[in-house]
């Protein structure tokens, strides 16, 4: 690994803007992210990179949207 590449990796890890999760990580944290969101917590701070990934990945964006509406309707519907 060259010094230049090394710096790129570091910036990816440390930069709040440039950091983005992979689809796998996104999927792993999606449940918790939605829970935090619906609880009114700062989900973006709890799981950094999530929002950036959702904004840039249509597949995960859709997963997020459907999980959100699923959790919400599940919580509001009495059984
Ligand atoms: Zn994705």
Coordinates of C-alpha atoms and ligand atoms in Angstrom, one line a residue:
X1 CA 0.0 0.0 0.0
X2 CA 1.4 3.4 -1.0
X3 CA 1.4 6.3 1.3
X4 CA -1.2 8.0 -0.8
X5 CA -3.6 5.1 -0.6
X6 CA -3.1 4.9 3.1
X7 CA -4.1 8.5 3.5
X8 CA -7.2 7.8 1.4
X9 CA -8.2 5.0 3.7
X10 CA -7.7 7.2 6.8
X11 CA -9.8 9.9 5.3
X12 CA -12.5 7.4 4.6
X13 CA -12.5 6.2 8.2
X14 CA -12.3 9.6 9.9
X15 CA -14.1 12.0 7.6
X16 CA -17.7 12.5 8.7
X17 CA -18.7 13.4 5.2
X18 CA -16.8 11.0 3.1
X19 CA -17.5 7.9 5.2
X20 CA -20.1 5.5 4.0
X21 CA -21.1 2.0 5.0
X22 CA -21.1 -0.9 2.7
X23 CA -24.4 -2.6 1.8
X24 CA -23.5 -5.4 4.2
X25 CA -22.9 -3.1 7.1
X26 CA -26.0 -1.1 6.1
X27 CA -28.1 -4.2 6.2
X28 CA -26.6 -5.2 9.6
X29 CA -27.5 -1.9 11.2
X30 CA -30.8 -1.2 9.5
X31 CA -33.0 -2.5 12.3
X32 CA -31.3 -0.4 14.9
X33 CA -31.1 2.6 12.7
X34 CA -34.9 2.5 12.1
X35 CA -35.6 1.9 15.7
X36 CA -33.5 4.9 16.7
X37 CA -35.1 7.1 14.0
X38 CA -38.6 6.2 15.1
X39 CA -37.7 6.7 18.7
X40 CA -36.6 10.3 17.9
X41 CA -32.9 9.5 18.7
X42 CA -30.0 10.7 16.6
X43 CA -29.7 7.7 14.4
X44 CA -27.1 9.4 12.1
X45 CA -24.8 9.9 15.1
X46 CA -25.3 6.4 16.4
X47 CA -24.6 4.8 13.1
X48 CA -22.3 7.1 11.1
X49 CA -22.3 6.6 7.3
X50 CA -25.7 5.1 7.2
X51 CA -27.5 8.1 5.9
X52 CA -24.8 8.7 3.2
X53 CA -25.2 5.1 2.1
X54 CA -29.0 5.2 2.0
X55 CA -28.8 8.4 0.0
X56 CA -26.5 6.8 -2.6
X57 CA -27.8 3.2 -2.7
X58 CA -31.3 2.8 -4.2
X59 CA -31.5 -0.8 -2.9
X60 CA -30.8 0.0 0.7
X61 CA -32.9 3.1 0.4
X62 CA -35.8 1.0 -0.5
X63 CA -35.1 -1.5 2.3
X64 CA -35.0 1.3 4.7
X65 CA -38.2 2.8 3.6
X66 CA -40.1 -0.5 3.7
X67 CA -38.7 -1.4 7.1
X68 CA -39.6 2.0 8.4
X69 CA -43.2 1.7 7.3
X70 CA -43.4 -1.9 8.5
X71 CA -42.1 -1.0 12.0
X72 CA -44.4 2.0 12.2
X73 CA -47.6 0.2 11.2
X74 CA -46.6 -2.7 13.5
X75 CA -46.3 -0.3 16.4
X76 CA -49.5 1.6 15.8
X77 CA -51.8 -1.3 15.0
X78 CA -53.4 -2.9 18.0
X79 CA -53.5 -6.6 18.0
Ligands
LIG1 ZN1 -26.6 -0.5 -0.2

